[in-house]
PDB file of C-alpha atoms in Angstrom:
ATOM      1  CA  MET A   1      61.985  40.975 108.513  1.00 48.00           C
ATOM      2  CA  ASP A   2      63.025  43.794 106.340  1.00 50.00           C
ATOM      3  CA  THR A   3      64.987  46.440 108.161  1.00 48.00           C
ATOM      4  CA  ILE A   4      63.915  50.004 107.815  1.00 46.00           C
ATOM      5  CA  GLU A   5      66.709  52.362 106.983  1.00 48.00           C
ATOM      6  CA  PRO A   6      66.668  55.493 109.111  1.00 46.00           C
ATOM      7  CA  PRO A   7      65.848  58.589 107.117  1.00 43.00           C
ATOM      8  CA  GLU A   8      68.808  60.634 106.066  1.00 44.00           C
ATOM      9  CA  ALA A   9      69.224  63.855 107.957  1.00 41.00           C
ATOM     10  CA  ALA A  10      67.959  66.715 105.909  1.00 41.00           C
ATOM     11  CA  ALA A  11      70.752  68.843 104.527  1.00 39.00           C
ATOM     12  CA  PRO A  12      70.631  72.466 105.612  1.00 38.00           C
ATOM     13  CA  ARG A  13      69.085  74.760 103.050  1.00 36.00           C
ATOM     14  CA  TRP A  14      72.204  76.905 103.024  1.00 39.00           C
ATOM     15  CA  GLN A  15      75.619  76.389 104.441  1.00 46.00           C
ATOM     16  CA  ARG A  16      78.452  78.878 104.330  1.00 48.00           C
ATOM     17  CA  ARG A  17      81.545  77.556 102.609  1.00 50.00           C
ATOM     18  CA  PRO A  18      84.539  77.747 104.976  1.00 53.00           C
ATOM     19  CA  GLU A  19      86.714  79.261 102.264  1.00 49.00           C
ATOM     20  CA  ALA A  20      84.202  82.078 101.853  1.00 53.00           C
ATOM     21  CA  ARG A  21      84.328  83.148 105.481  1.00 85.00           C
ATOM     22  CA  PRO A  22      87.433  85.389 105.369  1.00 91.00           C
ATOM     23  CA  GLU A  23      85.955  87.438 102.534  1.00 93.00           C
ATOM     24  CA  GLU A  24      82.624  87.749 104.319  1.00 94.00           C
ATOM     25  CA  ILE A  25      84.407  88.849 107.478  1.00 96.00           C
ATOM     26  CA  ILE A  26      86.414  91.415 105.517  1.00 96.00           C
ATOM     27  CA  ASP A  27      83.213  92.740 103.931  1.00 95.00           C
ATOM     28  CA  ALA A  28      81.721  93.123 107.395  1.00 96.00           C
ATOM     29  CA  ALA A  29      84.897  94.723 108.737  1.00 96.00           C
ATOM     30  CA  GLU A  30      84.871  97.333 105.995  1.00 95.00           C
ATOM     31  CA  ALA A  31      81.290  98.269 106.859  1.00 95.00           C
ATOM     32  CA  VAL A  32      81.903  98.381 110.629  1.00 96.00           C
ATOM     33  CA  PHE A  33      85.176 100.320 110.370  1.00 95.00           C
ATOM     34  CA  SER A  34      83.520 102.801 108.012  1.00 91.00           C
ATOM     35  CA  ASP A  35      80.489 103.241 110.273  1.00 91.00           C
ATOM     36  CA  CYS A  36      82.235 103.312 113.650  1.00 92.00           C
ATOM     37  CA  GLY A  37      85.836 104.211 112.966  1.00 91.00           C
ATOM     38  CA  PHE A  38      88.743 101.985 113.914  1.00 93.00           C
ATOM     39  CA  ASP A  39      88.858 102.949 117.578  1.00 93.00           C
ATOM     40  CA  ARG A  40      85.172 102.297 118.343  1.00 94.00           C
ATOM     41  CA  ALA A  41      84.787  99.248 116.092  1.00 95.00           C
ATOM     42  CA  LYS A  42      84.391  95.960 117.987  1.00 95.00           C
ATOM     43  CA  LEU A  43      85.171  92.493 116.716  1.00 96.00           C
ATOM     44  CA  GLU A  44      81.865  91.194 118.016  1.00 95.00           C
ATOM     45  CA  ASP A  45      80.102  93.744 115.811  1.00 96.00           C
ATOM     46  CA  VAL A  46      82.108  92.528 112.825  1.00 96.00           C
ATOM     47  CA  ALA A  47      81.302  88.900 113.638  1.00 95.00           C
ATOM     48  CA  ARG A  48      77.618  89.665 114.027  1.00 95.00           C
ATOM     49  CA  ARG A  49      77.532  91.497 110.703  1.00 95.00           C
ATOM     50  CA  ALA A  50      79.373  88.646 108.986  1.00 95.00           C
ATOM     51  CA  GLY A  51      77.002  86.070 110.461  1.00 93.00           C
ATOM     52  CA  VAL A  52      79.717  84.163 112.318  1.00 93.00           C
ATOM     53  CA  SER A  53      80.637  83.705 115.949  1.00 92.00           C
ATOM     54  CA  LYS A  54      83.413  85.742 117.477  1.00 92.00           C
ATOM     55  CA  GLY A  55      85.338  82.485 117.933  1.00 93.00           C
ATOM     56  CA  THR A  56      85.093  81.792 114.214  1.00 93.00           C
ATOM     57  CA  LEU A  57      86.360  85.280 113.445  1.00 95.00           C
ATOM     58  CA  TYR A  58      89.400  84.637 115.662  1.00 94.00           C
ATOM     59  CA  LEU A  59      90.220  81.541 113.609  1.00 93.00           C
ATOM     60  CA  TYR A  60      91.072  83.868 110.741  1.00 95.00           C
ATOM     61  CA  PHE A  61      92.079  87.150 112.403  1.00 95.00           C
ATOM     62  CA  ASP A  62      93.605  87.218 115.871  1.00 93.00           C
ATOM     63  CA  SER A  63      93.145  90.941 116.535  1.00 95.00           C
ATOM     64  CA  LYS A  64      91.366  94.035 115.312  1.00 96.00           C
ATOM     65  CA  GLU A  65      94.668  95.303 113.901  1.00 96.00           C
ATOM     66  CA  ALA A  66      95.167  92.097 111.892  1.00 96.00           C
ATOM     67  CA  LEU A  67      91.635  92.367 110.535  1.00 96.00           C
ATOM     68  CA  PHE A  68      92.202  95.996 109.562  1.00 96.00           C
ATOM     69  CA  ARG A  69      95.397  95.100 107.705  1.00 96.00           C
ATOM     70  CA  ALA A  70      93.641  92.264 105.896  1.00 96.00           C
ATOM     71  CA  MET A  71      90.787  94.575 104.921  1.00 96.00           C
ATOM     72  CA  ILE A  72      93.165  97.205 103.538  1.00 95.00           C
ATOM     73  CA  ARG A  73      95.154  94.608 101.619  1.00 95.00           C
ATOM     74  CA  ALA A  74      92.001  93.090 100.136  1.00 95.00           C
ATOM     75  CA  ARG A  75      90.592  96.432  99.055  1.00 94.00           C
ATOM     76  CA  ILE A  76      93.669  98.469  98.072  1.00 95.00           C
ATOM     77  CA  GLU A  77      96.387  96.081  96.886  1.00 95.00           C
ATOM     78  CA  PRO A  78      94.482  94.939  93.745  1.00 95.00           C
ATOM     79  CA  ILE A  79      94.081  98.594  92.775  1.00 95.00           C
ATOM     80  CA  LEU A  80      97.799  99.243  93.184  1.00 96.00           C
ATOM     81  CA  ALA A  81      98.583  96.123  91.173  1.00 96.00           C
ATOM     82  CA  GLU A  82      96.323  97.399  88.390  1.00 95.00           C
ATOM     83  CA  TRP A  83      98.092 100.772  88.346  1.00 95.00           C
ATOM     84  CA  GLU A  84     101.477  99.035  88.225  1.00 96.00           C
ATOM     85  CA  GLU A  85     100.335  96.880  85.311  1.00 96.00           C
ATOM     86  CA  ILE A  86      99.106  99.961  83.417  1.00 94.00           C
ATOM     87  CA  VAL A  87     102.552 101.531  83.738  1.00 95.00           C
ATOM     88  CA  ARG A  88     104.352  98.346  82.704  1.00 94.00           C
ATOM     89  CA  GLY A  89     102.130  97.754  79.688  1.00 95.00           C
ATOM     90  CA  HIS A  90     101.979 101.313  78.332  1.00 95.00           C
ATOM     91  CA  SER A  91     103.788 101.878  75.053  1.00 93.00           C
ATOM     92  CA  GLY A  92     102.692 105.411  74.173  1.00 93.00           C
ATOM     93  CA  SER A  93     103.857 108.794  75.351  1.00 95.00           C
ATOM     94  CA  CYS A  94     104.484 109.508  79.009  1.00 96.00           C
ATOM     95  CA  ARG A  95     102.130 112.446  78.736  1.00 95.00           C
ATOM     96  CA  ASP A  96      99.320 110.057  77.801  1.00 95.00           C
ATOM     97  CA  LEU A  97     100.402 107.633  80.523  1.00 96.00           C
ATOM     98  CA  LEU A  98     100.248 110.346  83.165  1.00 96.00           C
ATOM     99  CA  MET A  99      96.786 111.380  81.992  1.00 95.00           C
ATOM    100  CA  LEU A 100      95.592 107.744  82.109  1.00 95.00           C
ATOM    101  CA  TYR A 101      97.078 107.234  85.563  1.00 95.00           C
ATOM    102  CA  MET A 102      95.418 110.374  86.915  1.00 95.00           C
ATOM    103  CA  GLN A 103      92.037 109.300  85.543  1.00 94.00           C
ATOM    104  CA  ARG A 104      92.390 105.882  87.187  1.00 94.00           C
ATOM    105  CA  VAL A 105      93.409 107.396  90.518  1.00 94.00           C
ATOM    106  CA  TRP A 106      90.392 109.703  90.402  1.00 94.00           C
ATOM    107  CA  ASP A 107      87.995 106.922  89.433  1.00 94.00           C
ATOM    108  CA  THR A 108      89.255 104.815  92.337  1.00 93.00           C
ATOM    109  CA  ALA A 109      89.256 107.614  94.912  1.00 92.00           C
ATOM    110  CA  ARG A 110      85.698 108.610  93.966  1.00 91.00           C
ATOM    111  CA  GLN A 111      84.264 105.154  94.657  1.00 91.00           C
ATOM    112  CA  PRO A 112      82.149 105.419  97.827  1.00 89.00           C
ATOM    113  CA  ALA A 113      83.865 102.511  99.567  1.00 89.00           C
ATOM    114  CA  ARG A 114      87.361 103.746  98.699  1.00 89.00           C
ATOM    115  CA  ALA A 115      86.466 107.281  99.790  1.00 88.00           C
ATOM    116  CA  ARG A 116      85.305 105.943 103.154  1.00 88.00           C
ATOM    117  CA  ILE A 117      88.556 104.041 103.622  1.00 90.00           C
ATOM    118  CA  ALA A 118      90.600 107.148 102.778  1.00 89.00           C
ATOM    119  CA  ARG A 119      88.598 109.177 105.279  1.00 87.00           C
ATOM    120  CA  LEU A 120      89.035 106.473 107.920  1.00 90.00           C
ATOM    121  CA  VAL A 121      92.788 106.393 107.380  1.00 90.00           C
ATOM    122  CA  SER A 122      93.231 110.160 107.439  1.00 87.00           C
ATOM    123  CA  SER A 123      91.044 110.708 110.495  1.00 87.00           C
ATOM    124  CA  GLU A 124      92.064 107.829 112.766  1.00 88.00           C
ATOM    125  CA  LEU A 125      95.464 106.330 112.057  1.00 88.00           C
ATOM    126  CA  ASP A 126      97.299 109.251 113.632  1.00 88.00           C
ATOM    127  CA  ASN A 127      96.154 107.780 116.951  1.00 91.00           C
ATOM    128  CA  PHE A 128      97.588 104.350 116.103  1.00 93.00           C
ATOM    129  CA  PRO A 129     101.250 104.885 115.158  1.00 93.00           C
ATOM    130  CA  GLU A 130     102.054 101.254 114.377  1.00 94.00           C
ATOM    131  CA  LEU A 131      99.119 100.952 111.989  1.00 93.00           C
ATOM    132  CA  ALA A 132      99.933 104.333 110.469  1.00 93.00           C
ATOM    133  CA  GLU A 133     103.530 103.276 109.848  1.00 95.00           C
ATOM    134  CA  TRP A 134     102.363  99.997 108.333  1.00 95.00           C
ATOM    135  CA  TYR A 135      99.884 101.804 106.054  1.00 94.00           C
ATOM    136  CA  TYR A 136     102.534 104.281 104.941  1.00 93.00           C
ATOM    137  CA  ASN A 137     105.063 101.558 104.106  1.00 95.00           C
ATOM    138  CA  GLU A 138     102.636  99.097 102.530  1.00 94.00           C
ATOM    139  CA  ILE A 139     100.200 101.381 100.700  1.00 93.00           C
ATOM    140  CA  ILE A 140     101.365 104.985 100.407  1.00 91.00           C
ATOM    141  CA  GLN A 141     104.926 104.144  99.437  1.00 93.00           C
ATOM    142  CA  ARG A 142     103.750 101.676  96.820  1.00 93.00           C
ATOM    143  CA  ALA A 143     101.320 104.226  95.362  1.00 92.00           C
ATOM    144  CA  LYS A 144     104.056 106.857  95.283  1.00 91.00           C
ATOM    145  CA  ARG A 145     106.337 104.460  93.397  1.00 94.00           C
ATOM    146  CA  VAL A 146     103.785 104.172  90.600  1.00 95.00           C
ATOM    147  CA  GLY A 147     103.692 107.942  90.129  1.00 95.00           C
ATOM    148  CA  ARG A 148     107.460 108.189  90.481  1.00 95.00           C
ATOM    149  CA  ASP A 149     107.963 105.524  87.794  1.00 96.00           C
ATOM    150  CA  ILE A 150     105.806 107.548  85.391  1.00 96.00           C
ATOM    151  CA  ILE A 151     107.712 110.753  86.090  1.00 96.00           C
ATOM    152  CA  GLU A 152     111.096 109.021  85.788  1.00 96.00           C
ATOM    153  CA  ARG A 153     110.061 107.470  82.493  1.00 96.00           C
ATOM    154  CA  GLY A 154     108.980 110.872  81.213  1.00 96.00           C
ATOM    155  CA  ILE A 155     112.275 112.431  82.276  1.00 96.00           C
ATOM    156  CA  ALA A 156     114.211 109.676  80.521  1.00 96.00           C
ATOM    157  CA  SER A 157     112.182 110.167  77.322  1.00 95.00           C
ATOM    158  CA  GLY A 158     112.733 113.916  77.380  1.00 95.00           C
ATOM    159  CA  GLU A 159     109.068 114.745  77.931  1.00 96.00           C
ATOM    160  CA  PHE A 160     109.182 115.779  81.590  1.00 96.00           C
ATOM    161  CA  ARG A 161     111.350 118.244  83.484  1.00 94.00           C
ATOM    162  CA  PRO A 162     114.011 116.638  85.729  1.00 95.00           C
ATOM    163  CA  ALA A 163     112.861 118.884  88.592  1.00 92.00           C
ATOM    164  CA  ALA A 164     109.477 117.106  88.508  1.00 93.00           C
ATOM    165  CA  ARG A 165     110.923 113.977  90.105  1.00 91.00           C
ATOM    166  CA  ASP A 166     111.172 115.518  93.566  1.00 87.00           C
ATOM    167  CA  PHE A 167     107.600 116.479  94.419  1.00 91.00           C
ATOM    168  CA  ALA A 168     105.294 115.828  91.476  1.00 92.00           C
ATOM    169  CA  PRO A 169     104.525 112.121  92.167  1.00 91.00           C
ATOM    170  CA  GLN A 170     103.317 112.827  95.700  1.00 89.00           C
ATOM    171  CA  ALA A 171     101.592 116.097  94.822  1.00 92.00           C
ATOM    172  CA  ILE A 172      99.632 114.661  91.903  1.00 93.00           C
ATOM    173  CA  CYS A 173      98.264 111.682  93.846  1.00 90.00           C
ATOM    174  CA  SER A 174      97.496 113.812  96.909  1.00 90.00           C
ATOM    175  CA  MET A 175      95.674 116.388  94.788  1.00 92.00           C
ATOM    176  CA  LEU A 176      93.416 113.723  93.307  1.00 93.00           C
ATOM    177  CA  VAL A 177      92.695 111.856  96.548  1.00 90.00           C
ATOM    178  CA  HIS A 178      91.986 115.044  98.478  1.00 90.00           C
ATOM    179  CA  GLY A 179      89.889 116.386  95.612  1.00 90.00           C
ATOM    180  CA  ALA A 180      87.846 113.197  95.574  1.00 91.00           C
ATOM    181  CA  GLN A 181      87.264 113.512  99.335  1.00 89.00           C
ATOM    182  CA  LEU A 182      86.007 117.059  98.931  1.00 89.00           C
ATOM    183  CA  GLN A 183      83.823 116.057  96.010  1.00 89.00           C
ATOM    184  CA  ARG A 184      82.411 113.038  97.802  1.00 87.00           C
ATOM    185  CA  PHE A 185      81.594 114.587 101.153  1.00 89.00           C
ATOM    186  CA  PHE A 186      81.317 118.351 100.647  1.00 91.00           C
ATOM    187  CA  SER A 187      80.313 119.209  97.070  1.00 90.00           C
ATOM    188  CA  ARG A 188      76.646 119.454  98.033  1.00 91.00           C
ATOM    189  CA  PHE A 189      77.524 122.440 100.221  1.00 95.00           C
ATOM    190  CA  ASP A 190      79.550 124.242  97.527  1.00 92.00           C
ATOM    191  CA  PRO A 191      77.472 126.608  95.372  1.00 93.00           C
ATOM    192  CA  ALA A 192      80.255 126.590  92.777  1.00 90.00           C
ATOM    193  CA  ALA A 193      80.858 122.822  92.843  1.00 88.00           C
ATOM    194  CA  ARG A 194      82.531 121.370  89.784  1.00 90.00           C
ATOM    195  CA  SER A 195      81.647 118.136  88.039  1.00 92.00           C
ATOM    196  CA  ASP A 196      83.971 115.157  88.221  1.00 91.00           C
ATOM    197  CA  ASP A 197      85.044 115.717  84.622  1.00 92.00           C
ATOM    198  CA  GLU A 198      85.847 119.362  85.306  1.00 93.00           C
ATOM    199  CA  ILE A 199      87.953 118.469  88.318  1.00 92.00           C
ATOM    200  CA  VAL A 200      89.892 115.779  86.462  1.00 92.00           C
ATOM    201  CA  ARG A 201      90.512 118.025  83.464  1.00 93.00           C
ATOM    202  CA  GLY A 202      91.687 120.811  85.748  1.00 93.00           C
ATOM    203  CA  ALA A 203      93.968 118.482  87.704  1.00 94.00           C
ATOM    204  CA  VAL A 204      95.461 117.017  84.527  1.00 94.00           C
ATOM    205  CA  ASP A 205      96.021 120.476  83.058  1.00 94.00           C
ATOM    206  CA  LEU A 206      97.738 121.625  86.247  1.00 93.00           C
ATOM    207  CA  ALA A 207      99.924 118.507  86.410  1.00 94.00           C
ATOM    208  CA  LEU A 208     100.967 118.685  82.768  1.00 93.00           C
ATOM    209  CA  HIS A 209     101.942 122.328  83.093  1.00 92.00           C
ATOM    210  CA  ALA A 210     104.037 121.349  86.095  1.00 91.00           C
ATOM    211  CA  VAL A 211     105.929 118.405  84.590  1.00 94.00           C
ATOM    212  CA  LEU A 212     106.147 118.907  80.821  1.00 94.00           C
ATOM    213  CA  ILE A 213     109.259 120.459  79.364  1.00 90.00           C
ATOM    214  CA  ARG A 214     108.211 123.846  78.086  1.00 76.00           C
ATOM    215  CA  GLN A 215     108.838 124.431  74.434  1.00 58.00           C
ATOM    216  CA  PRO A 216     110.627 127.700  73.628  1.00 53.00           C
ATOM    217  CA  GLU A 217     108.404 130.541  72.571  1.00 50.00           C
ATOM    218  CA  PRO A 218     108.410 131.020  68.794  1.00 51.00           C
ATOM    219  CA  ALA A 219     110.779 133.772  67.668  1.00 52.00           C
ATOM    220  CA  PHE A 220     109.083 136.371  65.549  1.00 50.00           C
ATOM    221  CA  PRO A 221     111.135 138.364  63.040  1.00 52.00           C
ATOM    222  CA  SER A 222     111.746 141.959  64.096  1.00 48.00           C
TER     223      SER A 222
END
C-alpha cells in the first residue's frame, strides 16, 4: 500500500529575520524615547512597538541605558563619520571647508529625528550623570574634534586667526544645533522667523568674520 506523505507545514507568510531585530528594536527605541523621554520610557513599550517580546529585547540589550547608547550610536556615529570624511577628503580652501561643514551640521540638526534626539539629550541627560558623561565623551567630543580640525587646518594655511582655535569650534557647532532647535520647535511662534537659508547664511557670515584673518584696510593716498 502506498504511504501517504504528511503535508508539509505551511510556512508563515512573514517571518522576521533574526539579524534584523536589533535595528527594529533601535527604531522602536528612538520613537519611544522621543515620545516619552528617557526617564519615563519603558522597555516593554519598546518591545511592543518593535513587535518582539521583552525577553527577545533583552537578548540584544540588557538595560534601558544599553539600548539608549545603541540608539545614539546607530543614529549619530554615521553622521560624525561622514563629517570626518568630508574634512579628510577636502582639497580646497579652509574657508570653503568651514562653509561646507556648517551646511552639513545644519542639514543634520534640522532633520526631525535628529532634532528630537538633541532635545531629548539636552532636556533629560542632566538627570543621568553616567549617560551624560558617556554622551559627552563619545559624541560631543568627537563632533568638537571635527570643527577643531577645520580651524587648525585654517590656522596652518594662514586663512584663520590663531585665536579662533580656543572657542570657535564649540561655538560654531552650538550655534547651529541651537538654531536648528529654535527653528524646528519655535519658528511658528516667531513673527519675524527666518528661513533655513537665511539662518545658515547668517551663521556662516558670523563664523567667517570671527575666524578669518582680516586683510588690512587699503591705504589711500593723502
